[in-house]
Tab-separated table of C-alpha atoms in Angstrom:
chain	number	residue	atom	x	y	z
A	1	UNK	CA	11.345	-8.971	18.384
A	2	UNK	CA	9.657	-10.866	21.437
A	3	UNK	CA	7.298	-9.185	23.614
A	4	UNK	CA	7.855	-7.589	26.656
A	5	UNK	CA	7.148	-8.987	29.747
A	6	UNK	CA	5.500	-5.572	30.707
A	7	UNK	CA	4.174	-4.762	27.304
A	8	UNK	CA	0.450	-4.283	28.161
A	9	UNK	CA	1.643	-1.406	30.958
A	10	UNK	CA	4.432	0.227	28.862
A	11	UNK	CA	1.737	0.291	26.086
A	12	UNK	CA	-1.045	1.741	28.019
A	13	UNK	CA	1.179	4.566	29.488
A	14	UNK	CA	2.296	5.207	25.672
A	15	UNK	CA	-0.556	5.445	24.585
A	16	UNK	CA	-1.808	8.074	27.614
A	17	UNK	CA	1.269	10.244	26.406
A	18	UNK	CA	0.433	10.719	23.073
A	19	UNK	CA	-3.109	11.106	24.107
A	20	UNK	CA	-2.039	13.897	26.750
A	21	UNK	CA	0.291	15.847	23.984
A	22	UNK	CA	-1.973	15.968	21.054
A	23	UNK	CA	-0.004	13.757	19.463
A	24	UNK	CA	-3.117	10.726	19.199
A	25	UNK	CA	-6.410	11.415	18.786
A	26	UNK	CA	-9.589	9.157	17.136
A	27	UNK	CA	-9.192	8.946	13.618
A	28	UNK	CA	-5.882	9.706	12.959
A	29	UNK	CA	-4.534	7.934	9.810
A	30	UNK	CA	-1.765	7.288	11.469
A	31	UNK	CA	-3.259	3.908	13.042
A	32	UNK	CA	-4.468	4.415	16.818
A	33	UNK	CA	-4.849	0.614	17.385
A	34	UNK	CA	-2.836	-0.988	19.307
A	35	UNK	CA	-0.430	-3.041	16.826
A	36	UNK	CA	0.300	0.494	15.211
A	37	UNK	CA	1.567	2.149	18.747
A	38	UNK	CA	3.769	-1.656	19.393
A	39	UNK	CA	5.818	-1.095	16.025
A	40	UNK	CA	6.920	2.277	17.745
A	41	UNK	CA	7.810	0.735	21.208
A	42	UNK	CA	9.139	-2.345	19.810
A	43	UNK	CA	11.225	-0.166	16.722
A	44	UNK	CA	12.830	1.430	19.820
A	45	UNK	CA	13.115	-1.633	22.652
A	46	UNK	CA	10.205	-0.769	24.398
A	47	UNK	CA	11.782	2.781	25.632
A	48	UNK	CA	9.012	5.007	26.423
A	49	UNK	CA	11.266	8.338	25.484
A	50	UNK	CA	12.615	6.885	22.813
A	51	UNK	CA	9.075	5.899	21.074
A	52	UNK	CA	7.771	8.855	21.520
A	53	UNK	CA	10.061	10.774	19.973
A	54	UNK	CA	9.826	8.512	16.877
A	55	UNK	CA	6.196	9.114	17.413
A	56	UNK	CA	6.060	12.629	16.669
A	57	UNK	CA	8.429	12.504	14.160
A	58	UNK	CA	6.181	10.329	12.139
A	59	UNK	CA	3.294	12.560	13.537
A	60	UNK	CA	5.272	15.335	12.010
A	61	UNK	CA	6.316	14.264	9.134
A	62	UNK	CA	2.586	13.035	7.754
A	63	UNK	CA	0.819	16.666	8.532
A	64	UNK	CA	3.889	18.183	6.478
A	65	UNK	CA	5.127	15.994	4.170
A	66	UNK	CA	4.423	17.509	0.474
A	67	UNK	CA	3.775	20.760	2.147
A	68	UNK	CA	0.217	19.701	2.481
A	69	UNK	CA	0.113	16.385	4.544
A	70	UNK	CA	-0.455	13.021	4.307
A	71	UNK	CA	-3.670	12.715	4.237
A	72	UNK	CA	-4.813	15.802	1.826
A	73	UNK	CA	-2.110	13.890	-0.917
A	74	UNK	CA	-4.685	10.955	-0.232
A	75	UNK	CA	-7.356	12.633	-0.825
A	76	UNK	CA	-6.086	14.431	-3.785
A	77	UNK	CA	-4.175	11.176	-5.899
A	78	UNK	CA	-6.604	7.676	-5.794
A	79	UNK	CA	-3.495	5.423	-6.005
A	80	UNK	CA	-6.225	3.378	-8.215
A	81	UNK	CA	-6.408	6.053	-10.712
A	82	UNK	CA	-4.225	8.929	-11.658
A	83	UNK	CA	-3.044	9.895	-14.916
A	84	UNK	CA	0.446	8.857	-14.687
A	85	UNK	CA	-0.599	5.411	-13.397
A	86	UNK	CA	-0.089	3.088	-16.125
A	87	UNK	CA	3.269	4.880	-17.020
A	88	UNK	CA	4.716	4.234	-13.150
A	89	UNK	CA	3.671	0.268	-12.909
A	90	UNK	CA	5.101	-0.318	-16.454
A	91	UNK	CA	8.388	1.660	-15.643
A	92	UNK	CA	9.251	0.962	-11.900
A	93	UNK	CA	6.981	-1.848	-11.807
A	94	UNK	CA	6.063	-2.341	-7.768
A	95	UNK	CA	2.014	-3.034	-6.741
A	96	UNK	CA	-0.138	-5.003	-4.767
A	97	UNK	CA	-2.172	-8.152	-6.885
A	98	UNK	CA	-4.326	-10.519	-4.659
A	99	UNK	CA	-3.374	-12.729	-2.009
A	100	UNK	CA	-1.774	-15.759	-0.424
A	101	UNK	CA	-3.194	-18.667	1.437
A	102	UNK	CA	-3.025	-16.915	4.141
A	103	UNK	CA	-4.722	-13.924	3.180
A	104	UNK	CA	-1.872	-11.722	3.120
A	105	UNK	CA	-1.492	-8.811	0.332
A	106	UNK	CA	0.958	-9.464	-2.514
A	107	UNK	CA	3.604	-6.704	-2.978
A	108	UNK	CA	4.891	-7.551	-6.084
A	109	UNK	CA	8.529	-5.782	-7.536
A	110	UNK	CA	10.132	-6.720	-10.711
A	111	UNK	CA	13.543	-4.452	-9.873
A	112	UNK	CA	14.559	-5.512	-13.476
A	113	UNK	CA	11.963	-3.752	-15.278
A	114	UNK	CA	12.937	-0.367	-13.786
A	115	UNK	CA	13.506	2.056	-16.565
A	116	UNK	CA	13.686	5.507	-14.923
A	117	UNK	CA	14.782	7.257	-18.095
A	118	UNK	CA	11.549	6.572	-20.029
A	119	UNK	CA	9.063	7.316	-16.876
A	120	UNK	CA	10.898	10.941	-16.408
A	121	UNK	CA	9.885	11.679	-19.666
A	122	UNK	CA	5.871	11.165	-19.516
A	123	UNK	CA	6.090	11.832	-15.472
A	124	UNK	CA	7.970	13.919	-13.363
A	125	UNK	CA	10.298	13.151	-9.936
A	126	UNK	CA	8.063	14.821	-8.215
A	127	UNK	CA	4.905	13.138	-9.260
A	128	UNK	CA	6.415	9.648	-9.291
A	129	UNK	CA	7.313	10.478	-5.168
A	130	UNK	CA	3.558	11.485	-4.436
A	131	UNK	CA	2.333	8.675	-6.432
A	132	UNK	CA	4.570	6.064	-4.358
A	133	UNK	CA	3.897	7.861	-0.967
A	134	UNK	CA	0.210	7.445	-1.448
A	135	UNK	CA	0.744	3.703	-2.631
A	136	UNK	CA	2.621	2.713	0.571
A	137	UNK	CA	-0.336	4.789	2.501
A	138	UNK	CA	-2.383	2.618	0.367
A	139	UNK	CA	-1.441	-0.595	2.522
A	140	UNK	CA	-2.782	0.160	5.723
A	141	UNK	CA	-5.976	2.237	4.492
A	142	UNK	CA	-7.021	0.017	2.175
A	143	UNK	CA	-5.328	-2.846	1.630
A	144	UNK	CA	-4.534	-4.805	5.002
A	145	UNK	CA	-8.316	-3.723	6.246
A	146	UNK	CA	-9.822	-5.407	3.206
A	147	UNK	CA	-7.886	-8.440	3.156
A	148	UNK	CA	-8.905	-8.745	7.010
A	149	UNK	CA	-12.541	-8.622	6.079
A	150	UNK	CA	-12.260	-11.018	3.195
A	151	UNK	CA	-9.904	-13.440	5.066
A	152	UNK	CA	-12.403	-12.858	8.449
A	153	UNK	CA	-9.095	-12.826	10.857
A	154	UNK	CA	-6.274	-10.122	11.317
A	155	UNK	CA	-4.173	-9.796	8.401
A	156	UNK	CA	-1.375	-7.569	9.625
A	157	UNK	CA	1.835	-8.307	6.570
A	158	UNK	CA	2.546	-8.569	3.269
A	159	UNK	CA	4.129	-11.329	1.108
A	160	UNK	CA	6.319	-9.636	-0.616
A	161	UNK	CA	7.872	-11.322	-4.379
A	162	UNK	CA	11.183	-9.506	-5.440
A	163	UNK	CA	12.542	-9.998	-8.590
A	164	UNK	CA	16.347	-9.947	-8.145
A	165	UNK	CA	16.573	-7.891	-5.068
A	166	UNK	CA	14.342	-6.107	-2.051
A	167	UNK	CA	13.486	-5.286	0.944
A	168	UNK	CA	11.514	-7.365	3.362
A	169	UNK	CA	7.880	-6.572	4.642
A	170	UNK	CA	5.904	-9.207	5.988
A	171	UNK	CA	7.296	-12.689	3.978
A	172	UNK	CA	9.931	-11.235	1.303
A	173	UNK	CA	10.774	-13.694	-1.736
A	174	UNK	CA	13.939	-13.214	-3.905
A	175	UNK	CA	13.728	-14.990	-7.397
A	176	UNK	CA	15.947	-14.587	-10.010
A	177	UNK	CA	18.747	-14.087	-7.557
A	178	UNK	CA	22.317	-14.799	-9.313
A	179	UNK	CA	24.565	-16.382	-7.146
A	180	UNK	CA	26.597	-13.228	-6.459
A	181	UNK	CA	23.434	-12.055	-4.393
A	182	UNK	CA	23.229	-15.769	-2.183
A	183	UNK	CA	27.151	-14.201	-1.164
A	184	UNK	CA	26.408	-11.349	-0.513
A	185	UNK	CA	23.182	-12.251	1.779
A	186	UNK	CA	25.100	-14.665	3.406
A	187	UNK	CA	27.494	-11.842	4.493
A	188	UNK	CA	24.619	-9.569	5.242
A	189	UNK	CA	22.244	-12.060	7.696
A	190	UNK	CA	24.373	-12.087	10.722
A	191	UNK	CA	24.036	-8.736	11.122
A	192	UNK	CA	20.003	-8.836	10.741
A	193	UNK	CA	17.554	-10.429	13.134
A	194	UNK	CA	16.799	-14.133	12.950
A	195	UNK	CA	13.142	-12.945	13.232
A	196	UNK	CA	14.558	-10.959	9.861
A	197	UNK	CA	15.989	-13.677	8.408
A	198	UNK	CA	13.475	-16.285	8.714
A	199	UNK	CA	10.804	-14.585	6.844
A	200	UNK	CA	13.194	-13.975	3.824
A	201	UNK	CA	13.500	-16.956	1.269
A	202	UNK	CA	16.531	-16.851	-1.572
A	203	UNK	CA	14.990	-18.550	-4.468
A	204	UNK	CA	16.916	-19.328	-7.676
A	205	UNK	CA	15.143	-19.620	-11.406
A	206	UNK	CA	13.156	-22.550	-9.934
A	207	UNK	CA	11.063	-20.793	-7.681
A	208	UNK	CA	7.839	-21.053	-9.290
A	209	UNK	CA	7.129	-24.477	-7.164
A	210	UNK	CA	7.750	-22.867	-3.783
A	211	UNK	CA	5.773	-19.947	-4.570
A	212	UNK	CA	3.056	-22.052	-5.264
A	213	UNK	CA	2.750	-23.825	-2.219
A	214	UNK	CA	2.428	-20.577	-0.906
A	215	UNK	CA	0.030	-18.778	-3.371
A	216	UNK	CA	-2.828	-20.137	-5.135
A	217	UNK	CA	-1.891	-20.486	-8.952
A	218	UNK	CA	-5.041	-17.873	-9.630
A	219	UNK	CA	-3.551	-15.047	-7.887
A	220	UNK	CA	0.270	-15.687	-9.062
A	221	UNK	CA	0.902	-13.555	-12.076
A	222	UNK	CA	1.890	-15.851	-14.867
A	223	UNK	CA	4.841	-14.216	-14.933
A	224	UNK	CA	5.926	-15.361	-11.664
A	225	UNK	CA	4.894	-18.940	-12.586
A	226	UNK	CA	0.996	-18.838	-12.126
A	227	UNK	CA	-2.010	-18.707	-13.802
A	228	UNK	CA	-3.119	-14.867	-13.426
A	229	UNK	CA	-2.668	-12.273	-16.221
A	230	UNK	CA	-5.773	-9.841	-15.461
A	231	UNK	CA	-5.497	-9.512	-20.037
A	232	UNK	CA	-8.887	-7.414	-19.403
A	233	UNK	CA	-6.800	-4.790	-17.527
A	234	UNK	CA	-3.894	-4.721	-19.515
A	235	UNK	CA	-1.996	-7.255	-17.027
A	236	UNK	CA	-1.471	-7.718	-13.337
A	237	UNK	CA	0.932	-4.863	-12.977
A	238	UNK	CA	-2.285	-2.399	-14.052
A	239	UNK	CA	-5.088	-4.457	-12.702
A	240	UNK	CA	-4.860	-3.740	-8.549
A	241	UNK	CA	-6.822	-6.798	-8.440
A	242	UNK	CA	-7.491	-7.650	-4.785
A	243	UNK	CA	-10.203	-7.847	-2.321
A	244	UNK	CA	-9.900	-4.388	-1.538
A	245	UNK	CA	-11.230	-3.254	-4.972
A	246	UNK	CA	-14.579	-4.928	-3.987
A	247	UNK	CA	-16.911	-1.875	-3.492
A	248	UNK	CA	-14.048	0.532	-3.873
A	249	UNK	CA	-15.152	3.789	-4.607
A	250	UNK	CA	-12.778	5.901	-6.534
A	251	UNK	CA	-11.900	9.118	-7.134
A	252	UNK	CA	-9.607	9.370	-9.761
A	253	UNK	CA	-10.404	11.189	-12.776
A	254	UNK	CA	-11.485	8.333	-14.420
A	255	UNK	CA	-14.062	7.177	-11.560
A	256	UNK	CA	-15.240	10.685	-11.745
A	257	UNK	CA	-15.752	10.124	-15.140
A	258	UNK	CA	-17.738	7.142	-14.994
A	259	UNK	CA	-19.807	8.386	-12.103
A	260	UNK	CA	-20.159	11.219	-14.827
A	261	UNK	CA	-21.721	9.251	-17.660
A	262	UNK	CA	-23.756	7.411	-15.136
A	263	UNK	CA	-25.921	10.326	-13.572
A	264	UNK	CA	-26.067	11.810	-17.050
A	265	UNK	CA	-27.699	8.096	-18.407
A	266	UNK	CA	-30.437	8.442	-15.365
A	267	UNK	CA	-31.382	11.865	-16.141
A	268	UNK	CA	-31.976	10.532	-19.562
A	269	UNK	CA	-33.935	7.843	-18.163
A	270	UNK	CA	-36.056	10.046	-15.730
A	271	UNK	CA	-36.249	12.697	-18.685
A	272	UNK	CA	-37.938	10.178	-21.253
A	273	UNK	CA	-40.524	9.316	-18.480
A	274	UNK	CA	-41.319	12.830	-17.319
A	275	UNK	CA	-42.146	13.997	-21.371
A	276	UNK	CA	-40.764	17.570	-22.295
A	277	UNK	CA	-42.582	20.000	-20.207
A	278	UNK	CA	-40.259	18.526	-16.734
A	279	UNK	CA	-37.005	17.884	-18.380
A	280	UNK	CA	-34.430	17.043	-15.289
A	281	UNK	CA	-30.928	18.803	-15.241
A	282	UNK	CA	-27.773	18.134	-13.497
A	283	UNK	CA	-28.133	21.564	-12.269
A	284	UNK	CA	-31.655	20.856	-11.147
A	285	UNK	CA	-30.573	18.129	-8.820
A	286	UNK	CA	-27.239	19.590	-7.610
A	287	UNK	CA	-25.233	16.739	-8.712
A	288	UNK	CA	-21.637	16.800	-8.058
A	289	UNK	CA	-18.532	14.785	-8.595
A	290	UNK	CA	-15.952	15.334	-6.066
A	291	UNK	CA	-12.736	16.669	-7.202
């Protein structure tokens, strides 16, 4: 949608609204820059009553959703590292894995892999809804930011590679689409936005090529027609390979874990250098691991 020719105003007096009835304040997870507050105003043509109202339903919806909020399901399921991880990606196989050219975030989903029967039995609904809510809150947290740092401009989208069908966020490729699908776009993109439609490509069994002149071979999982199969992680689907995982901090069970084994491996250190009569416990210096 094409900005408005009073956008700076209309956004400035949003942004004073929210601000005046609690609904904005520094810090909010929510996003309180000002792309975040134009997806409102343009979702709803710039209408000031109208945005707001979408506002605070979002607003609303994050400090309740779960019963416990947004942002406490964050801080209690590391979308790197929960036990029912591995289980997820291999049975309703949709995650981030590296970049394009331009620095934008893969969203990978292979649509054909879904096999809902045998997740249900190793994971439950409920679980499988927190674990996806806290992967989409993984994008802007995490994600976008770090691919902004590493590309050193604003990365603001997603390329996003569907296998067979999906839903468009950012640059959306189709591949593997039978020819039953091409009809049934074809019926479907007059009633979208040719903003919309331009960003979505319909790509047949051949579309290893154009993907490539989009995405370096290195980041394209092999089975997508590149070079990448993160083996040491069990495969791309697993890995979360991007340039957000540089100096991620975790805290999963597993990173607790590690972080575990390493304070345990310096005590032993500083204990074998002290001699027996100052032997160093974790109790001694208060060393804690987050839950």
């Amino acid at each position: 949608m094409a900005s408005h020719p009073n956008q700076t105003e209309i956004l400035e007096k949003f942004r004073s609204d929210l601000v005046a009835e609690g609904l904005l304040q520094d810090g909010d997870s929510i996003g309180t820059d000002d792309e975040t507050l134009l997806r409102f105003l343009k979702a709803r043509k710039f209408d000031l009553q109208h945005s707001k109202q979408m506002f605070k339903d979002c607003y609303n919806w994050r400090n309740n959703v779960e019963n416990i909020g947004i942002d406490e399901l964050y801080r209690r399921i590391d979308p790197f590292d929960f036990p029912e991880r591995n289980a997820i990606f291999d049975c309703w196989p949709m995650w981030f894995h590296k970049t394009d050219k331009q620095g934008r975030p893969l969203n990978v989903h292979f649509f054909g892999g879904m096999d809902v029967r045998r997740l249900y039995k190793v994971c439950t609904p409920e679980r499988h809804w927190q674990s996806f809510l806290v992967n989409c809150e993984l994008l802007p947290r995490e994600v976008l930011p770090a691919c902004s740092r590493a590309a050193g401009k604003h990365i603001g989208g997603t390329f996003v590679i569907v296998d067979l069908k999906g839903f468009s966020m950012g640059q959306l490729a189709i591949v593997n689409a039978p020819s039953s699908f091409t009809m049934i776009w074809a019926m479907i993109k007059p009633w979208i936005s040719k903003e919309t439609a331009a960003k979505v490509d319909i790509l047949g069994s051949d579309y290893a090529k154009v993907l490539l002149e989009l995405i370096d071979e290195e980041n394209l999982p092999s089975t997508l027609g590149g070079k990448c199969t993160c083996a040491e992680h069990g495969g791309c689907h697993l890995s979360g390979a991007g340039p957000w995982m540089e100096g991620r901090v975790g805290w999963g069970p597993n990173a607790q874990a590690k972080r575990q084994v390493e304070q345990h491996a310096e005590i032993e250190i500083l204990n074998s250098k002290l001699g027996a009569s100052k032997q160093i416990t974790t109790t001694t210096l208060d060393i804690k691991v987050s839950s």
